[in-house]
Tab-separated table of C-alpha atoms in Angstrom:
chain	number	residue	atom	x	y	z
A	23	UNK	CA	173.642	32.511	82.073
A	24	UNK	CA	175.674	29.831	83.794
A	25	UNK	CA	175.887	26.568	81.928
A	26	UNK	CA	178.799	24.695	83.472
A	27	UNK	CA	178.350	22.879	86.761
A	28	UNK	CA	180.529	23.865	89.549
A	29	UNK	CA	181.718	21.732	92.421
A	30	UNK	CA	179.608	21.996	95.632
A	31	UNK	CA	182.405	23.415	97.748
A	32	UNK	CA	183.555	25.979	95.216
A	33	UNK	CA	179.990	27.084	94.590
A	34	UNK	CA	179.312	27.598	98.341
A	35	UNK	CA	182.496	29.543	98.851
A	36	UNK	CA	181.956	31.743	95.826
A	37	UNK	CA	178.309	32.388	96.610
A	38	UNK	CA	179.155	33.431	100.216
A	39	UNK	CA	181.867	35.729	99.077
A	40	UNK	CA	179.814	37.362	96.336
A	41	UNK	CA	176.761	37.708	98.631
A	42	UNK	CA	178.913	39.520	101.163
A	43	UNK	CA	180.282	41.795	98.531
A	44	UNK	CA	176.848	42.520	97.107
A	45	UNK	CA	175.403	43.375	100.414
A	46	UNK	CA	178.338	45.454	101.631
A	47	UNK	CA	178.869	47.443	98.473
A	48	UNK	CA	178.045	51.135	98.175
A	49	UNK	CA	174.540	51.044	96.702
A	50	UNK	CA	174.068	54.757	96.161
A	51	UNK	CA	173.164	55.939	92.707
A	52	UNK	CA	176.056	57.083	90.560
A	53	UNK	CA	176.111	59.148	87.373
A	54	UNK	CA	176.778	57.121	84.246
A	55	UNK	CA	179.493	57.926	81.674
A	56	UNK	CA	176.970	58.774	78.951
A	57	UNK	CA	174.322	61.328	80.047
A	58	UNK	CA	173.668	63.466	76.886
A	59	UNK	CA	170.082	63.406	75.585
A	60	UNK	CA	169.203	62.987	71.915
A	61	UNK	CA	166.397	65.385	70.950
A	62	UNK	CA	163.268	63.587	69.713
A	63	UNK	CA	160.077	64.613	67.945
A	64	UNK	CA	157.237	65.814	70.160
A	65	UNK	CA	155.374	62.804	71.490
A	66	UNK	CA	151.710	63.133	72.519
A	67	UNK	CA	150.142	59.981	71.054
A	68	UNK	CA	151.089	56.567	69.708
A	69	UNK	CA	153.796	54.408	71.125
A	70	UNK	CA	157.547	53.810	71.156
A	71	UNK	CA	159.501	50.552	71.273
A	72	UNK	CA	162.594	50.397	73.457
A	73	UNK	CA	165.125	47.614	72.750
A	74	UNK	CA	168.202	46.753	74.838
A	75	UNK	CA	171.198	45.730	72.775
A	76	UNK	CA	173.417	43.376	74.818
A	77	UNK	CA	176.670	43.451	72.872
A	78	UNK	CA	176.725	47.117	71.740
A	79	UNK	CA	175.648	48.259	75.219
A	80	UNK	CA	172.931	50.638	74.105
A	81	UNK	CA	169.175	51.284	73.805
A	82	UNK	CA	167.336	51.642	70.525
A	83	UNK	CA	164.271	53.892	70.542
A	84	UNK	CA	161.813	53.113	67.792
A	85	UNK	CA	158.690	55.044	66.607
A	86	UNK	CA	155.745	52.604	66.673
A	87	UNK	CA	153.985	54.398	63.839
A	88	UNK	CA	156.844	54.805	61.308
A	89	UNK	CA	159.080	51.991	62.529
A	90	UNK	CA	162.011	54.397	62.343
A	91	UNK	CA	164.806	54.274	64.865
A	92	UNK	CA	164.644	57.628	66.542
A	93	UNK	CA	167.697	57.319	68.765
A	94	UNK	CA	170.435	55.075	70.041
A	95	UNK	CA	171.446	55.791	73.585
A	96	UNK	CA	174.585	54.360	75.234
A	97	UNK	CA	173.876	52.581	78.540
A	98	UNK	CA	176.684	50.412	79.883
A	99	UNK	CA	177.741	46.815	79.798
A	100	UNK	CA	175.353	44.046	78.700
A	101	UNK	CA	171.928	45.680	78.986
A	102	UNK	CA	169.318	42.952	79.035
A	103	UNK	CA	166.149	43.093	81.192
A	104	UNK	CA	163.984	46.172	80.651
A	105	UNK	CA	160.826	47.362	82.393
A	106	UNK	CA	158.920	50.658	82.488
A	107	UNK	CA	157.782	52.268	85.758
A	108	UNK	CA	154.052	52.137	86.553
A	109	UNK	CA	153.601	55.761	85.358
A	110	UNK	CA	155.625	54.942	82.169
A	111	UNK	CA	157.874	57.949	82.644
A	112	UNK	CA	160.928	55.934	83.558
A	113	UNK	CA	162.525	52.868	82.031
A	114	UNK	CA	164.753	50.585	84.086
A	115	UNK	CA	167.474	48.385	82.443
A	116	UNK	CA	169.537	45.615	84.011
A	117	UNK	CA	173.318	46.050	83.335
A	118	UNK	CA	175.951	43.427	83.942
A	119	UNK	CA	179.739	43.247	83.927
A	120	UNK	CA	179.860	39.447	83.866
A	121	UNK	CA	181.094	38.020	80.523
A	122	UNK	CA	178.640	35.988	78.435
A	123	UNK	CA	178.957	32.227	78.981
A	124	UNK	CA	177.409	30.337	75.973
A	125	UNK	CA	176.608	26.611	76.210
A	126	UNK	CA	179.749	24.505	76.384
A	127	UNK	CA	182.087	27.309	77.392
A	128	UNK	CA	184.391	26.604	80.350
A	129	UNK	CA	183.793	29.495	82.647
A	130	UNK	CA	187.297	29.297	84.066
A	131	UNK	CA	188.585	30.482	80.693
A	132	UNK	CA	186.463	33.612	80.739
A	133	UNK	CA	187.750	37.008	81.918
A	134	UNK	CA	186.769	38.011	85.507
A	135	UNK	CA	183.547	39.890	85.957
A	136	UNK	CA	183.522	43.644	86.184
A	137	UNK	CA	181.305	43.999	89.257
A	138	UNK	CA	181.458	47.762	89.096
A	139	UNK	CA	179.329	47.590	85.929
A	140	UNK	CA	176.521	45.661	87.654
A	141	UNK	CA	173.438	47.689	88.304
A	142	UNK	CA	170.046	49.027	87.125
A	143	UNK	CA	170.078	52.003	84.662
A	144	UNK	CA	167.468	54.667	85.196
A	145	UNK	CA	166.344	56.120	81.837
A	146	UNK	CA	164.063	59.183	81.612
A	147	UNK	CA	161.489	58.677	78.804
A	148	UNK	CA	160.730	62.331	78.147
A	149	UNK	CA	164.352	63.444	78.159
A	150	UNK	CA	165.428	60.375	76.308
A	151	UNK	CA	168.375	60.200	78.641
A	152	UNK	CA	170.143	57.761	81.073
A	153	UNK	CA	170.016	59.658	84.334
A	154	UNK	CA	171.985	57.329	86.640
A	155	UNK	CA	172.841	53.770	87.378
A	156	UNK	CA	171.700	52.199	90.681
A	157	UNK	CA	174.643	50.042	91.717
A	158	UNK	CA	173.466	46.898	93.384
A	159	UNK	CA	172.917	43.169	92.864
A	160	UNK	CA	175.237	40.664	91.212
A	161	UNK	CA	175.003	40.005	87.429
A	162	UNK	CA	171.460	41.244	87.280
A	163	UNK	CA	169.594	39.985	84.301
A	164	UNK	CA	165.911	40.514	85.100
A	165	UNK	CA	163.832	42.342	87.564
A	166	UNK	CA	160.365	43.959	88.167
A	167	UNK	CA	159.004	47.089	89.753
A	168	UNK	CA	156.594	47.482	92.668
A	169	UNK	CA	153.149	48.887	91.939
A	170	UNK	CA	153.950	52.215	93.493
A	171	UNK	CA	157.245	52.416	91.628
A	172	UNK	CA	159.320	52.777	94.825
A	173	UNK	CA	161.136	49.372	94.774
A	174	UNK	CA	162.993	47.218	92.299
A	175	UNK	CA	163.037	43.442	92.683
A	176	UNK	CA	166.205	42.111	91.087
A	177	UNK	CA	167.487	38.565	90.487
A	178	UNK	CA	171.141	37.966	91.177
A	179	UNK	CA	172.151	35.033	89.079
A	180	UNK	CA	175.691	34.741	90.424
A	181	UNK	CA	174.686	34.373	94.001
A	182	UNK	CA	171.216	32.609	93.909
A	183	UNK	CA	169.345	35.477	95.520
A	184	UNK	CA	166.869	38.289	94.899
A	185	UNK	CA	167.335	41.861	96.096
A	186	UNK	CA	165.000	44.675	97.034
A	187	UNK	CA	166.423	48.028	95.900
A	188	UNK	CA	164.932	51.358	96.853
A	189	UNK	CA	164.607	53.527	93.733
A	190	UNK	CA	164.843	57.009	95.332
A	191	UNK	CA	167.973	56.335	97.392
A	192	UNK	CA	169.436	53.500	95.341
A	193	UNK	CA	169.878	51.507	98.552
A	194	UNK	CA	169.818	47.724	98.684
A	195	UNK	CA	167.362	47.064	101.467
A	196	UNK	CA	166.985	43.336	101.433
A	197	UNK	CA	168.610	40.169	99.889
A	198	UNK	CA	166.702	36.932	100.029
A	199	UNK	CA	168.017	33.475	99.064
A	200	UNK	CA	166.101	31.757	96.296
A	201	UNK	CA	166.800	28.860	93.927
A	202	UNK	CA	170.026	28.304	91.976
A	203	UNK	CA	170.636	30.493	88.931
A	204	UNK	CA	167.660	32.885	89.382
A	205	UNK	CA	166.588	34.657	86.263
A	206	UNK	CA	162.999	35.689	85.670
A	207	UNK	CA	161.260	38.080	88.138
A	208	UNK	CA	157.553	38.960	88.061
A	209	UNK	CA	155.366	40.830	90.481
A	210	UNK	CA	151.967	39.372	91.191
A	211	UNK	CA	149.003	41.504	89.912
A	212	UNK	CA	148.026	42.469	93.477
A	213	UNK	CA	151.592	43.569	94.154
A	214	UNK	CA	151.993	41.399	97.276
A	215	UNK	CA	154.401	38.747	96.007
A	216	UNK	CA	157.354	38.461	93.776
A	217	UNK	CA	157.895	35.278	91.748
A	218	UNK	CA	161.543	34.381	90.792
A	219	UNK	CA	162.414	31.515	88.426
A	220	UNK	CA	165.496	29.320	89.188
A	221	UNK	CA	166.992	27.855	86.015
A	222	UNK	CA	169.121	25.166	87.722
A	223	UNK	CA	166.411	24.185	90.232
A	224	UNK	CA	163.529	23.912	87.759
A	225	UNK	CA	161.481	25.893	90.245
A	226	UNK	CA	159.800	29.198	91.118
A	227	UNK	CA	160.459	30.927	94.429
A	228	UNK	CA	157.642	33.105	95.870
A	229	UNK	CA	158.602	36.026	98.089
A	230	UNK	CA	156.192	37.700	100.446
A	231	UNK	CA	156.946	41.358	99.997
A	232	UNK	CA	155.553	42.682	103.273
A	233	UNK	CA	157.227	39.942	105.307
A	234	UNK	CA	160.358	40.059	103.190
A	235	UNK	CA	160.817	36.314	103.266
A	236	UNK	CA	160.485	33.259	101.101
A	237	UNK	CA	156.849	32.180	101.336
A	238	UNK	CA	156.812	29.180	98.947
A	239	UNK	CA	158.739	27.269	96.215
A	240	UNK	CA	157.383	24.828	93.668
A	241	UNK	CA	158.661	22.810	90.734
A	242	UNK	CA	157.589	23.717	87.185
A	243	UNK	CA	159.940	22.419	84.474
A	244	UNK	CA	163.502	22.374	83.235
A	245	UNK	CA	165.192	25.785	83.001
A	246	UNK	CA	162.266	28.141	83.679
A	247	UNK	CA	162.866	31.678	82.587
A	248	UNK	CA	159.993	34.148	82.356
A	249	UNK	CA	156.628	34.425	83.960
A	250	UNK	CA	153.321	36.237	83.040
A	251	UNK	CA	150.058	36.342	85.027
A	252	UNK	CA	146.472	36.536	83.929
A	253	UNK	CA	145.046	39.914	85.149
A	254	UNK	CA	143.129	38.436	88.083
A	255	UNK	CA	146.339	36.827	89.367
A	256	UNK	CA	144.780	33.355	89.720
A	257	UNK	CA	147.028	31.638	87.228
A	258	UNK	CA	150.373	32.192	85.624
A	259	UNK	CA	152.471	30.941	82.806
A	260	UNK	CA	156.236	30.157	82.833
A	261	UNK	CA	158.391	28.762	80.059
A	262	UNK	CA	160.375	25.604	80.615
A	263	UNK	CA	163.092	26.063	77.963
A	264	UNK	CA	164.624	22.579	78.108
A	265	UNK	CA	161.250	20.709	78.059
A	266	UNK	CA	159.829	22.660	75.080
A	267	UNK	CA	156.811	23.578	77.160
A	268	UNK	CA	154.888	26.421	78.714
A	269	UNK	CA	153.782	25.544	82.246
A	270	UNK	CA	150.426	26.745	83.550
A	271	UNK	CA	150.471	27.116	87.340
A	272	UNK	CA	147.984	27.911	90.133
A	273	UNK	CA	149.144	31.183	91.758
A	274	UNK	CA	146.883	30.642	94.765
A	275	UNK	CA	147.922	27.088	95.586
A	276	UNK	CA	151.444	27.634	94.323
A	277	UNK	CA	151.525	24.471	92.218
A	278	UNK	CA	151.785	23.334	88.638
A	279	UNK	CA	148.587	22.644	86.733
A	280	UNK	CA	149.696	21.363	83.283
A	281	UNK	CA	152.299	21.345	80.604
A	282	UNK	CA	151.557	22.970	77.277
A	283	UNK	CA	153.799	21.200	74.744
A	284	UNK	CA	155.111	23.318	71.929
A	285	UNK	CA	157.546	20.912	70.370
A	286	UNK	CA	160.305	18.397	70.929
A	287	UNK	CA	162.704	19.321	73.780
A	288	UNK	CA	165.851	20.753	72.266
A	289	UNK	CA	164.208	21.766	69.011
A	290	UNK	CA	161.714	24.278	70.407
A	291	UNK	CA	163.020	26.332	73.318
A	292	UNK	CA	160.427	28.793	74.617
A	293	UNK	CA	161.960	32.056	75.754
A	294	UNK	CA	160.033	35.334	75.878
A	295	UNK	CA	156.361	35.646	76.908
A	296	UNK	CA	153.792	38.345	76.155
A	297	UNK	CA	150.067	38.547	76.738
A	298	UNK	CA	147.706	40.225	74.359
A	299	UNK	CA	145.968	43.354	75.819
A	300	UNK	CA	142.787	41.380	76.375
A	301	UNK	CA	144.745	38.481	77.935
A	302	UNK	CA	143.110	35.967	75.617
A	303	UNK	CA	146.316	34.997	73.888
A	304	UNK	CA	149.850	34.272	75.015
A	305	UNK	CA	152.717	34.860	72.575
A	306	UNK	CA	155.928	32.854	73.009
A	307	UNK	CA	159.217	33.444	71.270
A	308	UNK	CA	161.357	30.300	70.823
A	309	UNK	CA	164.973	31.420	70.286
A	310	UNK	CA	166.697	29.047	67.926
A	311	UNK	CA	163.270	27.718	66.946
A	312	UNK	CA	162.893	30.969	65.022
A	313	UNK	CA	159.122	30.970	65.697
A	314	UNK	CA	156.501	32.528	67.767
A	315	UNK	CA	153.766	30.316	69.128
A	316	UNK	CA	150.315	31.553	70.050
A	317	UNK	CA	148.438	29.953	72.978
A	318	UNK	CA	144.750	30.361	73.661
A	319	UNK	CA	144.563	31.151	77.418
A	320	UNK	CA	141.019	29.727	77.701
A	321	UNK	CA	141.778	26.312	76.316
A	322	UNK	CA	145.556	26.464	77.123
A	323	UNK	CA	146.419	25.012	73.782
A	324	UNK	CA	148.697	26.232	70.941
A	325	UNK	CA	146.603	27.652	68.124
A	326	UNK	CA	149.228	28.982	65.699
A	327	UNK	CA	152.975	29.300	65.109
A	328	UNK	CA	154.931	31.285	62.554
A	329	UNK	CA	158.553	32.204	61.753
A	330	UNK	CA	159.727	35.613	62.750
A	331	UNK	CA	163.547	35.799	62.552
A	332	UNK	CA	166.846	34.530	63.901
A	333	UNK	CA	166.745	33.516	67.576
A	334	UNK	CA	163.851	35.729	68.763
A	335	UNK	CA	164.211	36.447	72.409
A	336	UNK	CA	162.453	39.543	73.780
A	337	UNK	CA	158.848	39.969	72.751
A	338	UNK	CA	156.161	42.611	73.178
A	339	UNK	CA	152.651	43.485	71.961
A	340	UNK	CA	151.540	46.967	70.867
A	341	UNK	CA	148.994	48.660	73.102
A	342	UNK	CA	146.263	48.176	70.469
A	343	UNK	CA	147.039	44.455	70.193
A	344	UNK	CA	147.611	44.526	66.454
A	345	UNK	CA	151.434	44.279	66.238
A	346	UNK	CA	154.040	42.045	67.772
A	347	UNK	CA	157.750	42.786	68.122
A	348	UNK	CA	160.607	40.403	68.645
A	349	UNK	CA	164.279	41.077	69.299
A	350	UNK	CA	166.358	38.873	67.087
A	351	UNK	CA	169.920	38.553	68.521
A	352	UNK	CA	172.144	37.142	65.670
A	353	UNK	CA	170.677	39.342	62.981
A	354	UNK	CA	170.706	42.585	65.047
A	355	UNK	CA	167.182	43.466	64.162
A	356	UNK	CA	163.651	43.683	65.477
A	357	UNK	CA	160.797	41.901	63.626
A	358	UNK	CA	157.534	43.786	63.187
A	359	UNK	CA	154.692	41.227	62.931
A	360	UNK	CA	151.183	41.906	61.869
A	361	UNK	CA	149.207	39.723	64.273
A	362	UNK	CA	146.093	39.217	62.126
A	363	UNK	CA	147.984	37.895	59.157
A	364	UNK	CA	150.852	36.393	61.224
A	365	UNK	CA	153.423	37.837	58.888
A	366	UNK	CA	156.636	39.811	59.356
A	367	UNK	CA	155.923	43.143	57.656
A	368	UNK	CA	159.386	44.696	58.466
A	369	UNK	CA	162.688	44.144	60.137
A	370	UNK	CA	164.256	47.067	61.885
A	371	UNK	CA	168.035	47.218	62.231
A	372	UNK	CA	169.087	48.053	65.787
A	373	UNK	CA	172.249	47.540	67.884
A	374	UNK	CA	174.303	44.406	68.320
A	375	UNK	CA	172.512	41.427	69.929
A	376	UNK	CA	169.102	42.898	70.773
A	377	UNK	CA	167.767	41.234	73.943
A	378	UNK	CA	164.769	42.882	75.648
A	379	UNK	CA	161.748	44.848	74.316
A	380	UNK	CA	159.515	47.271	76.162
A	381	UNK	CA	156.659	49.420	74.832
A	382	UNK	CA	155.393	52.714	76.177
A	383	UNK	CA	152.186	54.158	74.858
A	384	UNK	CA	150.600	57.644	74.990
A	385	UNK	CA	146.888	58.242	74.580
A	386	UNK	CA	145.781	54.625	75.029
């Protein structure tokens, strides 16, 4: 993330230069350095948890029944955002060569970004193997996948844009300007629109996929990050990190409905979002707040909160709705939480700085 303000002129020049580079680069798929598969037990039922580890640059594969780490697969630099394809046979991972920029760090003192490391990794679930890296975008952190699995929608934080990338060819087919410092990307349930949060603009940009243009933009709250939709697509939720709120918005009218206050701004910083399988509850990780909040999606009020670990970020719910998982960056582990009792039943050691969590089920 970018935390230091840049001068207007410098930002404009840099953005134009980076945008030109991103659009002109060779966007064909390339073979990664690490391609060897790790044999895993036969898998016909149950589920597995996949965790990106930002600092160690790898992927932890966890058995959802035993909570054992089955494999650790090298990926590339700074793996963060992670999403499964609609058929759950492929996992995509955002990779970035830009150095981390924590709060208060002067970016001019950081090493230059390695743009050759930017891209989306393509991981085969059955082979447990990174097949290739689609080179495209600029400092990609998050993305989503079209309903037919043919296109990736990627936020480019460095250049305030979102890109359309064709999975089969690896070609970047469209780049659309959005708000400043885009991060979260979410496809609408009907697959017709892509929503992109802009941290510095406190807004959400809505892209019409068929028209390939910006259709709307609306304000939500300070430093919005991630979005989830109710299944019917009528409403959505986005976290406003610096306000300590979850914002409920109307996805039809493209406007904010209400703030759901979780705590004092600065003390509670909502990060990851995950809906229960029945969409009746929204789970929110809070980073340095160490907690997960539970929101009733009918009343839109918090109904519970409980501690889960150090700086929980990525969050996911098991297919049966009984277990919650959070990626805890500083402690290099994943918390396994029994939802009924709201207690941590185990912490699983993974790689360095776990970031994103994705779950793939079989037989559900």
